[in-house]
mmCIF file of C-alpha atoms in Angstrom:
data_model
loop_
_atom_site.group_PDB
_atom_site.id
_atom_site.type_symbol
_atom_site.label_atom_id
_atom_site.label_comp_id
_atom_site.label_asym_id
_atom_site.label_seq_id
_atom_site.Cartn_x
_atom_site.Cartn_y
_atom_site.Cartn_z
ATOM 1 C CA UNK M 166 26.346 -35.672 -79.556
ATOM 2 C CA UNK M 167 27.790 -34.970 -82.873
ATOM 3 C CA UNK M 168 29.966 -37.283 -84.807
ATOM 4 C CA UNK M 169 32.231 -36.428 -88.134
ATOM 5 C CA UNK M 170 33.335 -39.305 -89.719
ATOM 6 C CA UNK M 171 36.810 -39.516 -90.815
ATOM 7 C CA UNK M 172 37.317 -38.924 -94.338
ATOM 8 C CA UNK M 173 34.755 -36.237 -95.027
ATOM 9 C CA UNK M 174 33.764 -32.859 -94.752
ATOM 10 C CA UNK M 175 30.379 -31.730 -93.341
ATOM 11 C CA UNK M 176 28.494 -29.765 -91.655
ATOM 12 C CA UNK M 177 26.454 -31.174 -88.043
ATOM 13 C CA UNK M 178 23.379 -28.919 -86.609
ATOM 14 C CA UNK M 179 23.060 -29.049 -83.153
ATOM 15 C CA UNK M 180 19.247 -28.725 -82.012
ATOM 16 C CA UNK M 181 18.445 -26.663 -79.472
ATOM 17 C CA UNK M 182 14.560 -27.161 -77.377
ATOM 18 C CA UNK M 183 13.488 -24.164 -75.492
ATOM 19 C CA UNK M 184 12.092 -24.634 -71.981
ATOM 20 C CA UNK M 185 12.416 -21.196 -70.313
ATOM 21 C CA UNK M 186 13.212 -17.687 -71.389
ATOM 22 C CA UNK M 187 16.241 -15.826 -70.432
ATOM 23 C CA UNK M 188 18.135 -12.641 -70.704
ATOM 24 C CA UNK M 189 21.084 -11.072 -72.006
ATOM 25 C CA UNK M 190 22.487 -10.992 -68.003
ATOM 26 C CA UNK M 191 21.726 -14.946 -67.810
ATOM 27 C CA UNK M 192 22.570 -16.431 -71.060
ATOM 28 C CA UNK M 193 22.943 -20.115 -71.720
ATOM 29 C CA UNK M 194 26.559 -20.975 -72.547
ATOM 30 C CA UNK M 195 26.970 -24.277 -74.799
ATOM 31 C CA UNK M 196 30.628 -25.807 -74.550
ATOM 32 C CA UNK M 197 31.604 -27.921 -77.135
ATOM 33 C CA UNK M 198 33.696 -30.685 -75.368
ATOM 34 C CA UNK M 199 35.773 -32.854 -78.706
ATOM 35 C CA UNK M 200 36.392 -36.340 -78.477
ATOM 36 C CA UNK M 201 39.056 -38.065 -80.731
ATOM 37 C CA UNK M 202 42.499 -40.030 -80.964
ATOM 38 C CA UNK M 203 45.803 -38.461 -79.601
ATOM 39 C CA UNK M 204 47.172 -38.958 -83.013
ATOM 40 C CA UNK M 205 44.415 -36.622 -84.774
ATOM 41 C CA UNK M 206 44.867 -33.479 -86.158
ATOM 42 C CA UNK M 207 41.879 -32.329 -83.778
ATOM 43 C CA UNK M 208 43.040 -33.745 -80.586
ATOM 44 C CA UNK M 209 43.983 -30.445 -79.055
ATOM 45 C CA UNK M 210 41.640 -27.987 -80.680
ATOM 46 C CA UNK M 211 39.373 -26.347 -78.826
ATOM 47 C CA UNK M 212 35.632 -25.301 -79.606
ATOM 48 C CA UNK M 213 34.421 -21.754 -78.784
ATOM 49 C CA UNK M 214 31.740 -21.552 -76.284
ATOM 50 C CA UNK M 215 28.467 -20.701 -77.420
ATOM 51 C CA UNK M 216 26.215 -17.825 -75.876
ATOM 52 C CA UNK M 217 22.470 -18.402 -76.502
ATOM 53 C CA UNK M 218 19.897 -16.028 -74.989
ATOM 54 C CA UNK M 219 16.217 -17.884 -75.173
ATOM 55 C CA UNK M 220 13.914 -15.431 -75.912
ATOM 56 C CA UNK M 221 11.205 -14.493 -74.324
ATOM 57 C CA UNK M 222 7.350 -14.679 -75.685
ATOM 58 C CA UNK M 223 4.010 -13.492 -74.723
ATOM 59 C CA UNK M 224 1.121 -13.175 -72.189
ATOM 60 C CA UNK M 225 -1.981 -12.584 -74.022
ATOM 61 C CA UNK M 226 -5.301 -12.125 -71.472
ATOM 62 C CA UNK M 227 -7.349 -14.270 -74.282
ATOM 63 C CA UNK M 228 -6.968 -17.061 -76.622
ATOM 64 C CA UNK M 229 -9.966 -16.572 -78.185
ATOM 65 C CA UNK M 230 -12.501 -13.297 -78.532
ATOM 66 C CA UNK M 231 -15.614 -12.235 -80.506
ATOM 67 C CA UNK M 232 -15.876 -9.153 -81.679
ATOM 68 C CA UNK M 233 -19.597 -7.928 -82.518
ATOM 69 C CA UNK M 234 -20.301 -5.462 -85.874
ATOM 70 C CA UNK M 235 -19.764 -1.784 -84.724
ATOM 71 C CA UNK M 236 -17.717 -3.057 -81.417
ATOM 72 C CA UNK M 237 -14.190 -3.253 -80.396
ATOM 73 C CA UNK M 238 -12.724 -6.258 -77.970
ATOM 74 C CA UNK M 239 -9.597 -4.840 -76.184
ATOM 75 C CA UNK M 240 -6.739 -7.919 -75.755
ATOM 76 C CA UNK M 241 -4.156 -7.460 -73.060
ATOM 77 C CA UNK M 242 -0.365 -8.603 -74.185
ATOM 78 C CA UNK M 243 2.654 -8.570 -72.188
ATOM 79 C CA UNK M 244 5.859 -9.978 -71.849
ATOM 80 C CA UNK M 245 6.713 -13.298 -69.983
ATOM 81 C CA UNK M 246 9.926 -11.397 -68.939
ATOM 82 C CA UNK M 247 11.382 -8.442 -68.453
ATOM 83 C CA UNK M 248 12.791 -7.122 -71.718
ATOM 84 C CA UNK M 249 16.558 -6.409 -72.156
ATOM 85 C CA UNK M 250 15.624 -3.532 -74.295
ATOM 86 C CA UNK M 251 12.837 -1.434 -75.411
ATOM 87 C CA UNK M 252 10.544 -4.088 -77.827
ATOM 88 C CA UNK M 253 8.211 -3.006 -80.400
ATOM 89 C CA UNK M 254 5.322 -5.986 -81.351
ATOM 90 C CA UNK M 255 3.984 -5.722 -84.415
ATOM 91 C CA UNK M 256 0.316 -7.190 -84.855
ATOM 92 C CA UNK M 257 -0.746 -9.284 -87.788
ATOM 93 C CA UNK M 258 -3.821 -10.109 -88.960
ATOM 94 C CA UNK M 259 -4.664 -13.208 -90.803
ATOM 95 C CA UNK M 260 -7.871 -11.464 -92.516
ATOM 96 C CA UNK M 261 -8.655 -7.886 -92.392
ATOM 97 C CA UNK M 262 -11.758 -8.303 -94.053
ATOM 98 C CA UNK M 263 -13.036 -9.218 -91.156
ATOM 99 C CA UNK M 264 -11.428 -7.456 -88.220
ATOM 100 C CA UNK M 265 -7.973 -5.041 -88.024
ATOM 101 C CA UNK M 266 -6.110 -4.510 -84.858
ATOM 102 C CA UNK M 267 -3.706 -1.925 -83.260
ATOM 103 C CA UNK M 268 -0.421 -2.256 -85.207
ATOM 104 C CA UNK M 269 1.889 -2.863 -82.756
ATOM 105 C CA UNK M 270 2.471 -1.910 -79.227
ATOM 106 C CA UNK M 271 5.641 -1.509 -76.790
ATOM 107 C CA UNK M 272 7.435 -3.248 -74.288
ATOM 108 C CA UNK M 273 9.429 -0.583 -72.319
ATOM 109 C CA UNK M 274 12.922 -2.160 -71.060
ATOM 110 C CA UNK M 275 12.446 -4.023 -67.460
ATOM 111 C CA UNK M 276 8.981 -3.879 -67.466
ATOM 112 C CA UNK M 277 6.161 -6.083 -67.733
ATOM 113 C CA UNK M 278 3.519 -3.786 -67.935
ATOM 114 C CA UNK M 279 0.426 -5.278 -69.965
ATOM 115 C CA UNK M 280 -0.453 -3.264 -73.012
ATOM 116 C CA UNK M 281 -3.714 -3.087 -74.985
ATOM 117 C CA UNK M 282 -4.492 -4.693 -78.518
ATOM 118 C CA UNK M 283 -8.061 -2.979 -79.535
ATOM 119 C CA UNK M 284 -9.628 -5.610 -82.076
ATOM 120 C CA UNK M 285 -12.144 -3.366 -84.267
ATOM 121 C CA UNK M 286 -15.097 -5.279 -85.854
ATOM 122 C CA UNK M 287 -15.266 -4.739 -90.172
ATOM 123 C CA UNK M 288 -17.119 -7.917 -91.186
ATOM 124 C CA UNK M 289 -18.484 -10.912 -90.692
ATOM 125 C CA UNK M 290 -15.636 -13.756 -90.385
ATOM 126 C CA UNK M 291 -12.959 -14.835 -88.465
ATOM 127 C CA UNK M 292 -9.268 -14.304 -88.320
ATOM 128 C CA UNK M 293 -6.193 -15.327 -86.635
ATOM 129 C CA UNK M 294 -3.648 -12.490 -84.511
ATOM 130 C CA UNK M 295 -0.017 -13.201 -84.316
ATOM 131 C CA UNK M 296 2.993 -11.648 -83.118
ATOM 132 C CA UNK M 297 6.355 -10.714 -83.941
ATOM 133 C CA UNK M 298 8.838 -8.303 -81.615
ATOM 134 C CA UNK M 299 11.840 -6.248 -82.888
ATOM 135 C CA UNK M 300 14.429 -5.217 -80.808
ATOM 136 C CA UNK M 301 17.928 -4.272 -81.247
ATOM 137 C CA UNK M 302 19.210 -7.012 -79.276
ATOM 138 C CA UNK M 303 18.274 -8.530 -76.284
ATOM 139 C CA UNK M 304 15.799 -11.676 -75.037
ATOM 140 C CA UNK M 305 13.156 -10.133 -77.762
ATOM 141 C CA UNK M 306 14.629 -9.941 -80.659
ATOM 142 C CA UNK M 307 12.946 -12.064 -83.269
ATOM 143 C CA UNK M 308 10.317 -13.476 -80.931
ATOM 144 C CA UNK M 309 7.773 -14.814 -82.676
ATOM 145 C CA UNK M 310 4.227 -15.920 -81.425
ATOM 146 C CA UNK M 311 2.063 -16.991 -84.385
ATOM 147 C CA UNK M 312 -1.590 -17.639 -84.927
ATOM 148 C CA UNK M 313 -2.113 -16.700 -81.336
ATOM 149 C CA UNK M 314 -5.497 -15.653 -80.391
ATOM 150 C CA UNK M 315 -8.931 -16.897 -82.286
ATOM 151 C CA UNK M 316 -10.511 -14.036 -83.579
ATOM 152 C CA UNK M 317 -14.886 -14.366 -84.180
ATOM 153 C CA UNK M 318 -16.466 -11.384 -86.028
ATOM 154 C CA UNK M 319 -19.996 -11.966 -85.351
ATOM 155 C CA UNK M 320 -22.932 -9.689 -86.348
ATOM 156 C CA UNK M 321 -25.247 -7.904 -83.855
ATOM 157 C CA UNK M 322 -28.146 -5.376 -83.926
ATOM 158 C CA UNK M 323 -28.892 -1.733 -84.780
ATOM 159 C CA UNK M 324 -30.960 0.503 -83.253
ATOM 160 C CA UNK M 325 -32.998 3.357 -85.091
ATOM 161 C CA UNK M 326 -35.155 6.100 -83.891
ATOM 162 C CA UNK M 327 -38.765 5.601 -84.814
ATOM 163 C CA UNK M 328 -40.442 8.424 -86.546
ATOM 164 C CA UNK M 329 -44.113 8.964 -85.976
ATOM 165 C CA UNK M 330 -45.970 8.531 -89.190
ATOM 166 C CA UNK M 331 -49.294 7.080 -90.759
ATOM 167 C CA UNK M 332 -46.812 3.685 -90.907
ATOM 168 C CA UNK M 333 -46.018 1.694 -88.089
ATOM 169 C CA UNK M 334 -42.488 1.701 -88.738
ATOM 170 C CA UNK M 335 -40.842 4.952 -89.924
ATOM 171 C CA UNK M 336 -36.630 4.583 -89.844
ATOM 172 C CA UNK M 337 -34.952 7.007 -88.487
ATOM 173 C CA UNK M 338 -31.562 7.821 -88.198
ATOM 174 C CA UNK M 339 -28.802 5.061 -86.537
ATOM 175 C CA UNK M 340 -28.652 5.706 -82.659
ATOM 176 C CA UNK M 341 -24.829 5.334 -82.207
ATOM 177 C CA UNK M 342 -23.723 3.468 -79.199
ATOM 178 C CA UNK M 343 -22.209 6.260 -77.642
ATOM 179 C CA UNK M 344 -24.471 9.345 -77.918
ATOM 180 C CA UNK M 345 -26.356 12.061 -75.866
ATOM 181 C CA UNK M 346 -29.414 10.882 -73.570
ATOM 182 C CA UNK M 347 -32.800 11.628 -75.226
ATOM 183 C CA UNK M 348 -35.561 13.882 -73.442
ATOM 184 C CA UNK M 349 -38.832 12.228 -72.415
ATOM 185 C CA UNK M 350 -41.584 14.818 -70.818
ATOM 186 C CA UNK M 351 -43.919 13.930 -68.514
ATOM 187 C CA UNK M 352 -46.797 15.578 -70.473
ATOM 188 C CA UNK M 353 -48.497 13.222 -72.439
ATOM 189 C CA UNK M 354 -49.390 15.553 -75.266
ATOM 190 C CA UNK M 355 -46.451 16.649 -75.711
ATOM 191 C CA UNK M 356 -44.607 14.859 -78.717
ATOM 192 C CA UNK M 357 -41.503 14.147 -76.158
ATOM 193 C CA UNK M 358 -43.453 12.422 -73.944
ATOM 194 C CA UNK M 359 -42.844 8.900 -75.765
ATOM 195 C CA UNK M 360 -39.073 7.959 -77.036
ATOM 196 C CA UNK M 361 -40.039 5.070 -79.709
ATOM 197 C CA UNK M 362 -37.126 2.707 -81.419
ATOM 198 C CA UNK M 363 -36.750 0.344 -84.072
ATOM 199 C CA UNK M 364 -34.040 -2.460 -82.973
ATOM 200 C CA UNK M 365 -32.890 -4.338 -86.250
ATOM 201 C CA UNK M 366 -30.639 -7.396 -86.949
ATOM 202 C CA UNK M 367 -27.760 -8.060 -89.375
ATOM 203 C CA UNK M 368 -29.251 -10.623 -90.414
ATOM 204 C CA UNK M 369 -31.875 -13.395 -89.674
ATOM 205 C CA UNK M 370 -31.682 -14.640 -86.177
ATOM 206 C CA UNK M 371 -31.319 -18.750 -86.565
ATOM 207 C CA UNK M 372 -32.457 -18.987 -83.114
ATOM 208 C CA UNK M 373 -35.187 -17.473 -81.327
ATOM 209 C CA UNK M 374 -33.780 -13.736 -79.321
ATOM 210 C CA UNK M 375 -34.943 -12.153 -76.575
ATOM 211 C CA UNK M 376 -33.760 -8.757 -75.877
ATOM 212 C CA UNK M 377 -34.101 -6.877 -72.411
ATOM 213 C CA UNK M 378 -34.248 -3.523 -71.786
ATOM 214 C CA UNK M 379 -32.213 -2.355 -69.307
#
């Protein structure tokens, strides 16, 4: 309830708490019901009805996520309703020093279809990922879901190939994750019959580390 005072002119706000999301084909409608005297210049007007849509928001698979130097973590996000209209989420970062993700991703119309965010690993540090939808009208336009997943950029190991010198330990060049399997020989003379590696951290380990080979 909303009261004006006789005598003055102002404006009231009427606050509105959201409790479930809607659409465009099941809006809320707000009617304004006015209470005065029969003698009031206001005793017959009538207040237009109101048409609110709640918006919807979003389903994110995580809340929280580590991301490891020279990874990726892939997020899932979807919609918590169908979308009145096509919906395109823009992803932002709170610090891209440390990680970047996909732009933005989108919501078809009537679907609910997860889609991936791919969280790519730049530095050590944390950040925050939020999201914000724009659509040209409909129950996601303007929906806003901020500082929504944790984000942990943590450091990790590298792995070189060990060249065979007078030194123990001879660097060789970075094994990528991803790359073509390397040729042992069963001959022992040959000089593919042993596949040696150096395995390296970021940094030093505060904590004692095994590693297994698997």
């Amino acid at each position: 309830t909303v009261v004006f005072v006789k005598g003055q002119v102002e404006t009231q706000n009427i606050s509105l708490l959201h409790v479930s999301s809607g659409s465009l084909k099941s809006p809320v409608y707000l009617t304004l019901s006015l209470t005065t005297d029969a003698s009031s210049n206001y005793f017959f007007v009538v207040a237009p009805r109101v048409t609110v849509v709640p918006l919807g928001t979003f389903v994110c698979s995580s809340t929280s996520i580590t991301v490891q130097k020279g990874r990726q973590t892939l997020l899932s996000l979807a919609p918590n309703v169908p979308p009145d209209q096509d919906v395109t989420v823009h992803v932002t970062v709170s610090n891209e020093t440390a990680v970047t993700a996909t732009p933005s991703v989108i919501f078809l119309a009537g679907s609910m279809t997860p889609q991936t965010v791919t969280v790519t690993h730049q530095n050590y540090g944390s950040a925050m990922l939020s999201f914000v939808a724009l659509s040209v009208e409909g129950n996601y336009k303007g929906a806003l879901l901020e500082r929504a997943v944790d984000v942990s950029a943590v450091q990790g190991f590298e792995v070189f190939r060990r060249l065979a010198g007078i030194r123990e330990h001879v660097m060789g060049v970075r094994v990528p994750e991803k790359q073509d399997p390397f040729i042992v020989q069963p001959q022992p003379t040959s000089h593919l019959a042993v596949a040696r590696f150096l395995v390296l951290s970021d940094l030093a380990v505060d904590r004692d580390i095994s590693i297994s080979i698997l």
